[in-house]
Amino acid sequence: MATSLSHPQRRPPLLRQAIKIRRRRVRDLQDALPPTTQEASKDTLSFHLAPQIEPPSHHFSPEERDLLYEEALYTVLHRLGQPEPNHVTKASELLGYLQEAFQLQPEEHQQMLQRVRELERPVFCLKATVKQAKGILGKDVSGFSDPYCLLGIEQGVGVPGGSPGSRRRQKAVVRHTIPEEQTHRTQVVNQTLNPVWDETFILEFEDITNASFRLDMWDLDTVESVRQKLGELTDLHGLRRIFKEARKDKGQDDFLGNVVLRLQDLHCREDQWYPLEPCTETYPDRGQCHLQFQLIHKRRATAASRSQPSYTVHRHLLQQLVSHEVTQHQAGSTSWDGSLSPQATTILFLHATQKDLSDFHQSMAQWLAYSRLYQSLEFPSSCLLHPITSMEYQWIQGRLKAEQLEELATSFTSLLAYGLSLIRRFRSVFPLSVSDSPSRLQSLLRVLVQMCKMKAFGELCSDSAPLPQLVMEALRTGTVEWFHLKQQHHQPMVQGMLVAGKALLNLVQDVMGDLHQCQRTWNKIFQNVLKIDLFSMAFLELQWLVAKRAQDHTSAVGSPVSPEMGESLFQLYISLKELCQLGPVPLDRDRVLALDSFHRWFQPAIPSWLQKTYSVALERVQRAVQMDKLVPLGELTKHSTSAVDLSTCFAQISHTARQLDWPDPEEAFMITVKFVEDTCRLALVYCSLIKARARELSAGQKDQGQAANMLCVVVNDMEQLRLVIGKLPAQLAWEALEHRVGALLEHGQLQNTLHAQLQGALAGLGHEICTGVRTLAEQAILPLMKFLEVELCYMNTNLVQENFNSLLTLLWTHTLTVLAEASASQRSSSLASSRLKVALQNLEICFHAEGCGLPPEALHTATFQALQRDLELQAASSRELIQKYFCSRIQQQVETTSEELGAVTVKASYRASEQKLHVELLSASGLRPLDSSGFSDPFVQLTLEPRHEFPELAPRETQKHKKDLHPLFDETFEFLVPAEPCQKDGSCLLLTVLDHDTLGADDLEGEAFLPLRGVPGLTSSEEPSEAPQMRLPLTYPAPNGDPILQLLESRKGDREAQAFVRLRRQRAKQASQHALRPGQ
């Protein structure tokens, strides 16, 4: 019999009873533990005991499985309604899936299926909810209606053709065709056209194939006097209704429309608006009615339905199917993504619908099943978020029984304990070798956070500690456990201090690797989700554990320290130093770390380390010299291989000193003194060894020129060594050391030790170099000069003066030719050109012979003057050449009077008190049109040249003027620059006028050079009153190339020279593109 559903009277809350049950079980578990464990888990017992307990099994006993299988078969066999769009339609497919999911043999499956078919079928019901209506007709005089609905199931008569509209329209379908005891009526909603009922009815039926749902909507009419009706009259339509009602029986209700539906056309769940059908064509549009339908079962014949709550049976079925889905994916070597198959989705939907499970109970069943399965199967924790959200949205504590509250509380407690156990072991459970491990851990944390935020969790687990506190404790415990596991893994099989040291070193390396992972990956996750600083916690725990073991190991080493043990201790010292650098700096922390002052544990090993460093360096020096063939490395590199090896050796010593970086200032000073002493000693040893190597290779050498070449290489090696030694203060950070030990040392002690050692070594190297050069002169230059002296004396004695002068002229001309050829071949080497320059000067003196030889006019030929100019340029450094280039451009500026390229007007002055160069760029005029429009878009770039004199000053630019050949800039610039570089030759202000192009490179209008030496205020101490205007014609670079630029270009290894040449070549190329043609 159908009955109207009403809200049950709310019972008193059962939370207190559920909490008592759970606390009693926890107390039973506590009694079984030893006293120490009870004390450790006094506050959060339920959460800390759970990791000790085996996770709940997701498997059912054979009896439970049979009951559940019977329930699932019964659900499929008694399916009602049309299938959902994505559901499986064939019953055979669903039955086959169930057989596979429950792992039943075919015979057993057939037996169960036959037994279920013999069970009594359930009572079929339609759960109909009349929600509301809108846009109905207004039947009363007031223009409104007092609607109510009559509804019921018409059994045995279908709707022909499947369409309610095809039936002959008639009123009172429900009243005339359905028995009164099966007819149901909603409440009356007065005076509205949009009534809201929200009333639910259970309508039983026998056969879905010939049953129809009927709903009539009526307007309730009560007997009223004419005067009352006239008082409600609002328009002419109301007057017409009065006349119409006068013709009908008193108290007769007005028909508003009806809805007729075949049950077999409905889905298991329906929720939509249905049009109200008229009985005549007078008012075809009668509004809509919002109805919800659900095809459900009553009095199911299965044992599970008779003995267990509906949500419990549904949870067990969900648990079984999800377990099967996960197992299937694992068998196929894939992970389950949380999506159920269409078969499982269909079966679970049918079961929940037939059992009339509410959305809350479905979410609760899903939560209980998933939270249980998550502890034994591998699937994404994100699957737990949906039931959490649904339960939170619909949570009402009073709707659950005490057993249900206790079961829900147990699920919260169990999952939280399991989640904490995973977090405690996150290093092994979520390894970074698996790409999705960070996202899986983050998902788990978010599930725990959302669960602990639930109202249900707060009410059922009110004694739980805050989640961040629990997670922090789990992380701390897990970090200590991980350390002990790593220590056990590195435990050596053989006893011995060296083996123990290696094991400890590997342990420290693992700790640093773990801290790096925490810092780069894990800390972000815990910080974002729970505001927990995992890295700081892990560092504090691990550094204490590492410090204890490192101190024990160094104490057991004893003294003296052997070289092998010293090497092991040094590696351990470096690793501990790197570990300390990972942590917070001392100023940012509020506690003393166990690793603070750890260097004191290694003090006995310092002598061994210093001796080892010197011994290794000495062996490398000896091996490098022994393998050296005393041949230059290349055309530009004049030293040999041993000099390179020695530089590498000294760099390694400096690297060792930086690695050591001893914290104690006074001891650090003594260590640095030792390093400098050893380095200087190695330098002198190298000089002795390389000279001995040269004598060894020269012994028996017939070619004296080859011996001289080797001696040249030896001298160059010593010069290279002197350069390397000179870099020691920077490499060993003497300046920083001086700041650290300044207050501890006596005045001048640093100067008298380190600097004295360095100067002594440099002086020794200088002496060795001078000795080598003197030997070279004796072997090569002196025989040549003696030969010239002897031969020229002989010729002077036997030739008359005129013939002797002619001979000298011929020799001088030939010497100049040889020197010119040598100069051309050594054009790119400033050092070789400098030597040739000195040789030319000495030969000039020799041939002049204090007036007894050739006269100056015979010596200073055109060839001599050209060679002298070339050598003067070639011997200059790249910076000197750049300075000469700007000198030539300044001279070109002075000589230029034509303004065919345009001109710029500028004021410049220097303020010595502020050390500022003040520049006013007033205007430009007569510029060339470089755009296709016949104009230009000019702007001026201001730079102080040469750049090596003003490295800190960036170029400045004026504003860009559109389409203007006579721009008025009127802009002021100030350059903070001392007076000294401005007074040098070649120092100038370069004004580059450019045409701005939006798409391509800017075009060159011209350049102007303002020499800085003539700027007012630069040479005098008085401030200039008013700077004069200067009009500078624009110039182009030389079209045929500048010899200075050609010389700079040949120096391929000089980056500064190459960069300068590229810029100048670019300007020359821009100038050639817009060069003036005849007639322009």
PDB file of N, CA and C in Angstrom, residues 191-267:
ATOM      1  N   GLN A 191      -3.559  30.495  -3.686  1.00  0.00           N
ATOM      2  CA  GLN A 191      -3.339  31.740  -4.421  1.00  0.00           C
ATOM      3  C   GLN A 191      -1.918  31.841  -4.997  1.00  0.00           C
ATOM      4  N   THR A 192      -1.630  31.021  -5.993  1.00  0.00           N
ATOM      5  CA  THR A 192      -0.323  31.051  -6.657  1.00  0.00           C
ATOM      6  C   THR A 192      -0.459  30.462  -8.039  1.00  0.00           C
ATOM      7  N   LEU A 193       0.457  30.863  -8.898  1.00  0.00           N
ATOM      8  CA  LEU A 193       0.596  30.245 -10.220  1.00  0.00           C
ATOM      9  C   LEU A 193       1.874  29.413 -10.307  1.00  0.00           C
ATOM     10  N   ASN A 194       2.687  29.432  -9.231  1.00  0.00           N
ATOM     11  CA  ASN A 194       3.945  28.679  -9.191  1.00  0.00           C
ATOM     12  C   ASN A 194       4.033  27.944  -7.854  1.00  0.00           C
ATOM     13  N   PRO A 195       3.220  26.940  -7.671  1.00  0.00           N
ATOM     14  CA  PRO A 195       3.168  26.258  -6.367  1.00  0.00           C
ATOM     15  C   PRO A 195       4.401  25.395  -6.123  1.00  0.00           C
ATOM     16  N   VAL A 196       4.768  25.213  -4.867  1.00  0.00           N
ATOM     17  CA  VAL A 196       5.867  24.346  -4.437  1.00  0.00           C
ATOM     18  C   VAL A 196       5.316  23.374  -3.414  1.00  0.00           C
ATOM     19  N   TRP A 197       5.449  22.046  -3.668  1.00  0.00           N
ATOM     20  CA  TRP A 197       4.966  21.019  -2.757  1.00  0.00           C
ATOM     21  C   TRP A 197       6.119  20.264  -2.080  1.00  0.00           C
ATOM     22  N   ASP A 198       7.012  19.693  -2.909  1.00  0.00           N
ATOM     23  CA  ASP A 198       8.127  18.863  -2.414  1.00  0.00           C
ATOM     24  C   ASP A 198       7.607  17.749  -1.508  1.00  0.00           C
ATOM     25  N   GLU A 199       6.648  16.980  -2.028  1.00  0.00           N
ATOM     26  CA  GLU A 199       6.061  15.861  -1.300  1.00  0.00           C
ATOM     27  C   GLU A 199       6.382  14.571  -2.045  1.00  0.00           C
ATOM     28  N   THR A 200       6.693  13.514  -1.279  1.00  0.00           N
ATOM     29  CA  THR A 200       7.123  12.237  -1.844  1.00  0.00           C
ATOM     30  C   THR A 200       6.092  11.165  -1.513  1.00  0.00           C
ATOM     31  N   PHE A 201       5.824  10.278  -2.498  1.00  0.00           N
ATOM     32  CA  PHE A 201       4.850   9.206  -2.349  1.00  0.00           C
ATOM     33  C   PHE A 201       5.455   7.914  -2.874  1.00  0.00           C
ATOM     34  N   ILE A 202       5.123   6.792  -2.238  1.00  0.00           N
ATOM     35  CA  ILE A 202       5.546   5.468  -2.676  1.00  0.00           C
ATOM     36  C   ILE A 202       4.343   4.791  -3.322  1.00  0.00           C
ATOM     37  N   LEU A 203       4.448   4.483  -4.619  1.00  0.00           N
ATOM     38  CA  LEU A 203       3.344   3.911  -5.385  1.00  0.00           C
ATOM     39  C   LEU A 203       3.727   2.509  -5.826  1.00  0.00           C
ATOM     40  N   GLU A 204       2.993   1.508  -5.367  1.00  0.00           N
ATOM     41  CA  GLU A 204       3.299   0.126  -5.728  1.00  0.00           C
ATOM     42  C   GLU A 204       2.620  -0.218  -7.050  1.00  0.00           C
ATOM     43  N   PHE A 205       3.254  -1.158  -7.779  1.00  0.00           N
ATOM     44  CA  PHE A 205       2.663  -1.638  -9.029  1.00  0.00           C
ATOM     45  C   PHE A 205       3.079  -3.089  -9.234  1.00  0.00           C
ATOM     46  N   GLU A 206       2.335  -3.789 -10.085  1.00  0.00           N
ATOM     47  CA  GLU A 206       2.585  -5.207 -10.312  1.00  0.00           C
ATOM     48  C   GLU A 206       3.483  -5.437 -11.511  1.00  0.00           C
ATOM     49  N   ASP A 207       3.080  -4.894 -12.632  1.00  0.00           N
ATOM     50  CA  ASP A 207       3.792  -5.164 -13.893  1.00  0.00           C
ATOM     51  C   ASP A 207       4.129  -3.830 -14.538  1.00  0.00           C
ATOM     52  N   ILE A 208       5.429  -3.622 -14.755  1.00  0.00           N
ATOM     53  CA  ILE A 208       5.859  -2.338 -15.279  1.00  0.00           C
ATOM     54  C   ILE A 208       5.458  -2.148 -16.738  1.00  0.00           C
ATOM     55  N   THR A 209       5.210  -3.255 -17.464  1.00  0.00           N
ATOM     56  CA  THR A 209       4.942  -3.140 -18.902  1.00  0.00           C
ATOM     57  C   THR A 209       3.565  -2.559 -19.195  1.00  0.00           C
ATOM     58  N   ASN A 210       2.581  -2.716 -18.277  1.00  0.00           N
ATOM     59  CA  ASN A 210       1.246  -2.186 -18.547  1.00  0.00           C
ATOM     60  C   ASN A 210       0.772  -1.257 -17.436  1.00  0.00           C
ATOM     61  N   ALA A 211       1.744  -0.611 -16.772  1.00  0.00           N
ATOM     62  CA  ALA A 211       1.408   0.334 -15.710  1.00  0.00           C
ATOM     63  C   ALA A 211       1.766   1.739 -16.154  1.00  0.00           C
ATOM     64  N   SER A 212       0.917   2.706 -15.778  1.00  0.00           N
ATOM     65  CA  SER A 212       1.125   4.103 -16.142  1.00  0.00           C
ATOM     66  C   SER A 212       0.987   4.970 -14.904  1.00  0.00           C
ATOM     67  N   PHE A 213       1.788   6.010 -14.869  1.00  0.00           N
ATOM     68  CA  PHE A 213       1.707   6.999 -13.809  1.00  0.00           C
ATOM     69  C   PHE A 213       0.745   8.096 -14.248  1.00  0.00           C
ATOM     70  N   ARG A 214      -0.196   8.458 -13.346  1.00  0.00           N
ATOM     71  CA  ARG A 214      -1.189   9.490 -13.656  1.00  0.00           C
ATOM     72  C   ARG A 214      -1.100  10.582 -12.596  1.00  0.00           C
ATOM     73  N   LEU A 215      -1.136  11.826 -13.079  1.00  0.00           N
ATOM     74  CA  LEU A 215      -1.179  12.975 -12.178  1.00  0.00           C
ATOM     75  C   LEU A 215      -2.140  13.989 -12.744  1.00  0.00           C
ATOM     76  N   ASP A 216      -3.140  14.387 -11.932  1.00  0.00           N
ATOM     77  CA  ASP A 216      -4.070  15.460 -12.284  1.00  0.00           C
ATOM     78  C   ASP A 216      -3.817  16.627 -11.358  1.00  0.00           C
ATOM     79  N   MET A 217      -3.849  17.824 -11.924  1.00  0.00           N
ATOM     80  CA  MET A 217      -3.693  19.029 -11.122  1.00  0.00           C
ATOM     81  C   MET A 217      -5.024  19.794 -11.148  1.00  0.00           C
ATOM     82  N   TRP A 218      -5.486  20.154  -9.952  1.00  0.00           N
ATOM     83  CA  TRP A 218      -6.801  20.800  -9.813  1.00  0.00           C
ATOM     84  C   TRP A 218      -6.654  22.096  -9.044  1.00  0.00           C
ATOM     85  N   ASP A 219      -7.611  22.979  -9.316  1.00  0.00           N
ATOM     86  CA  ASP A 219      -7.739  24.215  -8.556  1.00  0.00           C
ATOM     87  C   ASP A 219      -8.890  24.032  -7.580  1.00  0.00           C
ATOM     88  N   LEU A 220      -8.602  24.119  -6.292  1.00  0.00           N
ATOM     89  CA  LEU A 220      -9.611  23.917  -5.256  1.00  0.00           C
ATOM     90  C   LEU A 220     -10.544  25.124  -5.222  1.00  0.00           C
ATOM     91  N   ASP A 221     -11.848  24.838  -5.341  1.00  0.00           N
ATOM     92  CA  ASP A 221     -12.852  25.908  -5.273  1.00  0.00           C
ATOM     93  C   ASP A 221     -13.674  25.730  -4.000  1.00  0.00           C
ATOM     94  N   THR A 222     -13.877  26.777  -3.258  1.00  0.00           N
ATOM     95  CA  THR A 222     -14.734  26.792  -2.065  1.00  0.00           C
ATOM     96  C   THR A 222     -15.938  27.671  -2.331  1.00  0.00           C
ATOM     97  N   VAL A 223     -17.013  27.451  -1.616  1.00  0.00           N
ATOM     98  CA  VAL A 223     -18.262  28.206  -1.812  1.00  0.00           C
ATOM     99  C   VAL A 223     -18.081  29.613  -1.254  1.00  0.00           C
ATOM    100  N   GLU A 224     -18.255  30.643  -2.120  1.00  0.00           N
ATOM    101  CA  GLU A 224     -18.124  32.036  -1.726  1.00  0.00           C
ATOM    102  C   GLU A 224     -19.340  32.801  -2.214  1.00  0.00           C
ATOM    103  N   SER A 225     -19.670  33.875  -1.537  1.00  0.00           N
ATOM    104  CA  SER A 225     -20.786  34.727  -1.953  1.00  0.00           C
ATOM    105  C   SER A 225     -20.372  35.579  -3.129  1.00  0.00           C
ATOM    106  N   VAL A 226     -21.369  36.096  -3.831  1.00  0.00           N
ATOM    107  CA  VAL A 226     -21.102  36.969  -4.982  1.00  0.00           C
ATOM    108  C   VAL A 226     -20.365  38.215  -4.541  1.00  0.00           C
ATOM    109  N   ARG A 227     -20.735  38.718  -3.330  1.00  0.00           N
ATOM    110  CA  ARG A 227     -20.062  39.927  -2.847  1.00  0.00           C
ATOM    111  C   ARG A 227     -18.576  39.674  -2.625  1.00  0.00           C
ATOM    112  N   GLN A 228     -18.223  38.523  -2.080  1.00  0.00           N
ATOM    113  CA  GLN A 228     -16.811  38.202  -1.879  1.00  0.00           C
ATOM    114  C   GLN A 228     -16.060  38.116  -3.199  1.00  0.00           C
ATOM    115  N   LYS A 229     -16.734  37.490  -4.184  1.00  0.00           N
ATOM    116  CA  LYS A 229     -16.083  37.367  -5.484  1.00  0.00           C
ATOM    117  C   LYS A 229     -15.909  38.720  -6.150  1.00  0.00           C
ATOM    118  N   LEU A 230     -16.926  39.609  -6.026  1.00  0.00           N
ATOM    119  CA  LEU A 230     -16.784  40.938  -6.610  1.00  0.00           C
ATOM    120  C   LEU A 230     -15.666  41.725  -5.923  1.00  0.00           C
ATOM    121  N   GLY A 231     -15.448  41.462  -4.653  1.00  0.00           N
ATOM    122  CA  GLY A 231     -14.356  42.137  -3.959  1.00  0.00           C
ATOM    123  C   GLY A 231     -12.992  41.704  -4.460  1.00  0.00           C
ATOM    124  N   GLU A 232     -12.877  40.484  -4.979  1.00  0.00           N
ATOM    125  CA  GLU A 232     -11.610  39.990  -5.515  1.00  0.00           C
ATOM    126  C   GLU A 232     -11.412  40.325  -6.988  1.00  0.00           C
ATOM    127  N   LEU A 233     -12.441  40.919  -7.607  1.00  0.00           N
ATOM    128  CA  LEU A 233     -12.406  41.200  -9.048  1.00  0.00           C
ATOM    129  C   LEU A 233     -11.332  42.241  -9.355  1.00  0.00           C
ATOM    130  N   THR A 234     -10.499  41.934 -10.358  1.00  0.00           N
ATOM    131  CA  THR A 234      -9.424  42.862 -10.740  1.00  0.00           C
ATOM    132  C   THR A 234      -9.497  43.307 -12.180  1.00  0.00           C
ATOM    133  N   ASP A 235     -10.131  42.500 -13.091  1.00  0.00           N
ATOM    134  CA  ASP A 235     -10.189  42.882 -14.504  1.00  0.00           C
ATOM    135  C   ASP A 235     -11.402  42.213 -15.134  1.00  0.00           C
ATOM    136  N   LEU A 236     -11.552  42.373 -16.454  1.00  0.00           N
ATOM    137  CA  LEU A 236     -12.689  41.791 -17.172  1.00  0.00           C
ATOM    138  C   LEU A 236     -12.614  40.279 -17.205  1.00  0.00           C
ATOM    139  N   HIS A 237     -11.392  39.742 -17.219  1.00  0.00           N
ATOM    140  CA  HIS A 237     -11.270  38.287 -17.183  1.00  0.00           C
ATOM    141  C   HIS A 237     -11.861  37.729 -15.908  1.00  0.00           C
ATOM    142  N   GLY A 238     -11.680  38.427 -14.825  1.00  0.00           N
ATOM    143  CA  GLY A 238     -12.273  37.989 -13.573  1.00  0.00           C
ATOM    144  C   GLY A 238     -13.785  37.993 -13.622  1.00  0.00           C
ATOM    145  N   LEU A 239     -14.376  39.003 -14.307  1.00  0.00           N
ATOM    146  CA  LEU A 239     -15.822  39.046 -14.459  1.00  0.00           C
ATOM    147  C   LEU A 239     -16.312  37.870 -15.278  1.00  0.00           C
ATOM    148  N   ARG A 240     -15.557  37.497 -16.322  1.00  0.00           N
ATOM    149  CA  ARG A 240     -15.936  36.355 -17.141  1.00  0.00           C
ATOM    150  C   ARG A 240     -15.915  35.070 -16.312  1.00  0.00           C
ATOM    151  N   ARG A 241     -14.896  34.940 -15.376  1.00  0.00           N
ATOM    152  CA  ARG A 241     -14.843  33.746 -14.537  1.00  0.00           C
ATOM    153  C   ARG A 241     -16.052  33.670 -13.607  1.00  0.00           C
ATOM    154  N   ILE A 242     -16.535  34.841 -13.160  1.00  0.00           N
ATOM    155  CA  ILE A 242     -17.714  34.843 -12.279  1.00  0.00           C
ATOM    156  C   ILE A 242     -18.913  34.265 -13.015  1.00  0.00           C
ATOM    157  N   PHE A 243     -19.135  34.708 -14.286  1.00  0.00           N
ATOM    158  CA  PHE A 243     -20.264  34.183 -15.074  1.00  0.00           C
ATOM    159  C   PHE A 243     -20.086  32.687 -15.339  1.00  0.00           C
ATOM    160  N   LYS A 244     -18.837  32.258 -15.581  1.00  0.00           N
ATOM    161  CA  LYS A 244     -18.594  30.834 -15.864  1.00  0.00           C
ATOM    162  C   LYS A 244     -18.889  29.979 -14.635  1.00  0.00           C
ATOM    163  N   GLU A 245     -18.461  30.458 -13.466  1.00  0.00           N
ATOM    164  CA  GLU A 245     -18.694  29.694 -12.252  1.00  0.00           C
ATOM    165  C   GLU A 245     -20.177  29.646 -11.888  1.00  0.00           C
ATOM    166  N   ALA A 246     -20.895  30.641 -12.358  1.00  0.00           N
ATOM    167  CA  ALA A 246     -22.336  30.648 -12.060  1.00  0.00           C
ATOM    168  C   ALA A 246     -23.050  29.501 -12.739  1.00  0.00           C
ATOM    169  N   ARG A 247     -22.453  28.980 -13.847  1.00  0.00           N
ATOM    170  CA  ARG A 247     -23.116  27.922 -14.616  1.00  0.00           C
ATOM    171  C   ARG A 247     -22.752  26.534 -14.107  1.00  0.00           C
ATOM    172  N   LYS A 248     -21.648  26.420 -13.249  1.00  0.00           N
ATOM    173  CA  LYS A 248     -21.239  25.096 -12.794  1.00  0.00           C
ATOM    174  C   LYS A 248     -21.727  24.837 -11.389  1.00  0.00           C
ATOM    175  N   ASP A 249     -21.572  23.592 -10.978  1.00  0.00           N
ATOM    176  CA  ASP A 249     -22.036  23.209  -9.651  1.00  0.00           C
ATOM    177  C   ASP A 249     -21.238  23.917  -8.577  1.00  0.00           C
ATOM    178  N   LYS A 250     -21.868  24.157  -7.444  1.00  0.00           N
ATOM    179  CA  LYS A 250     -21.172  24.803  -6.354  1.00  0.00           C
ATOM    180  C   LYS A 250     -20.094  23.882  -5.779  1.00  0.00           C
ATOM    181  N   GLY A 251     -18.886  24.475  -5.538  1.00  0.00           N
ATOM    182  CA  GLY A 251     -17.781  23.712  -4.942  1.00  0.00           C
ATOM    183  C   GLY A 251     -17.094  22.784  -5.888  1.00  0.00           C
ATOM    184  N   GLN A 252     -17.355  22.833  -7.166  1.00  0.00           N
ATOM    185  CA  GLN A 252     -16.698  21.944  -8.135  1.00  0.00           C
ATOM    186  C   GLN A 252     -15.320  22.501  -8.463  1.00  0.00           C
ATOM    187  N   ASP A 253     -14.215  21.621  -8.329  1.00  0.00           N
ATOM    188  CA  ASP A 253     -12.839  22.072  -8.596  1.00  0.00           C
ATOM    189  C   ASP A 253     -12.610  22.208 -10.101  1.00  0.00           C
ATOM    190  N   ASP A 254     -11.660  23.121 -10.456  1.00  0.00           N
ATOM    191  CA  ASP A 254     -11.319  23.361 -11.868  1.00  0.00           C
ATOM    192  C   ASP A 254     -10.110  22.521 -12.255  1.00  0.00           C
ATOM    193  N   PHE A 255     -10.172  21.953 -13.421  1.00  0.00           N
ATOM    194  CA  PHE A 255      -9.086  21.115 -13.948  1.00  0.00           C
ATOM    195  C   PHE A 255      -7.983  22.015 -14.506  1.00  0.00           C
ATOM    196  N   LEU A 256      -6.720  21.798 -14.073  1.00  0.00           N
ATOM    197  CA  LEU A 256      -5.582  22.607 -14.527  1.00  0.00           C
ATOM    198  C   LEU A 256      -4.706  21.869 -15.530  1.00  0.00           C
ATOM    199  N   GLY A 257      -4.733  20.557 -15.572  1.00  0.00           N
ATOM    200  CA  GLY A 257      -3.900  19.794 -16.497  1.00  0.00           C
ATOM    201  C   GLY A 257      -3.492  18.484 -15.875  1.00  0.00           C
ATOM    202  N   ASN A 258      -2.900  17.617 -16.703  1.00  0.00           N
ATOM    203  CA  ASN A 258      -2.463  16.338 -16.172  1.00  0.00           C
ATOM    204  C   ASN A 258      -1.170  15.879 -16.831  1.00  0.00           C
ATOM    205  N   VAL A 259      -0.541  14.874 -16.217  1.00  0.00           N
ATOM    206  CA  VAL A 259       0.676  14.239 -16.727  1.00  0.00           C
ATOM    207  C   VAL A 259       0.433  12.741 -16.709  1.00  0.00           C
ATOM    208  N   VAL A 260       0.625  12.089 -17.879  1.00  0.00           N
ATOM    209  CA  VAL A 260       0.446  10.645 -17.993  1.00  0.00           C
ATOM    210  C   VAL A 260       1.735  10.059 -18.563  1.00  0.00           C
ATOM    211  N   LEU A 261       2.349   9.097 -17.843  1.00  0.00           N
ATOM    212  CA  LEU A 261       3.629   8.512 -18.268  1.00  0.00           C
ATOM    213  C   LEU A 261       3.574   6.998 -18.134  1.00  0.00           C
ATOM    214  N   ARG A 262       4.148   6.301 -19.136  1.00  0.00           N
ATOM    215  CA  ARG A 262       4.294   4.846 -19.032  1.00  0.00           C
ATOM    216  C   ARG A 262       5.504   4.539 -18.166  1.00  0.00           C
ATOM    217  N   LEU A 263       5.381   3.641 -17.212  1.00  0.00           N
ATOM    218  CA  LEU A 263       6.487   3.329 -16.317  1.00  0.00           C
ATOM    219  C   LEU A 263       7.658   2.689 -17.041  1.00  0.00           C
ATOM    220  N   GLN A 264       7.360   1.903 -18.071  1.00  0.00           N
ATOM    221  CA  GLN A 264       8.454   1.227 -18.765  1.00  0.00           C
ATOM    222  C   GLN A 264       9.303   2.199 -19.577  1.00  0.00           C
ATOM    223  N   ASP A 265       8.811   3.430 -19.775  1.00  0.00           N
ATOM    224  CA  ASP A 265       9.600   4.437 -20.479  1.00  0.00           C
ATOM    225  C   ASP A 265      10.507   5.220 -19.542  1.00  0.00           C
ATOM    226  N   LEU A 266      10.341   5.032 -18.236  1.00  0.00           N
ATOM    227  CA  LEU A 266      11.131   5.799 -17.273  1.00  0.00           C
ATOM    228  C   LEU A 266      12.480   5.132 -17.037  1.00  0.00           C
ATOM    229  N   HIS A 267      13.478   5.955 -16.714  1.00  0.00           N
ATOM    230  CA  HIS A 267      14.753   5.440 -16.230  1.00  0.00           C
ATOM    231  C   HIS A 267      14.623   5.117 -14.746  1.00  0.00           C
TER     232      HIS A 267
END
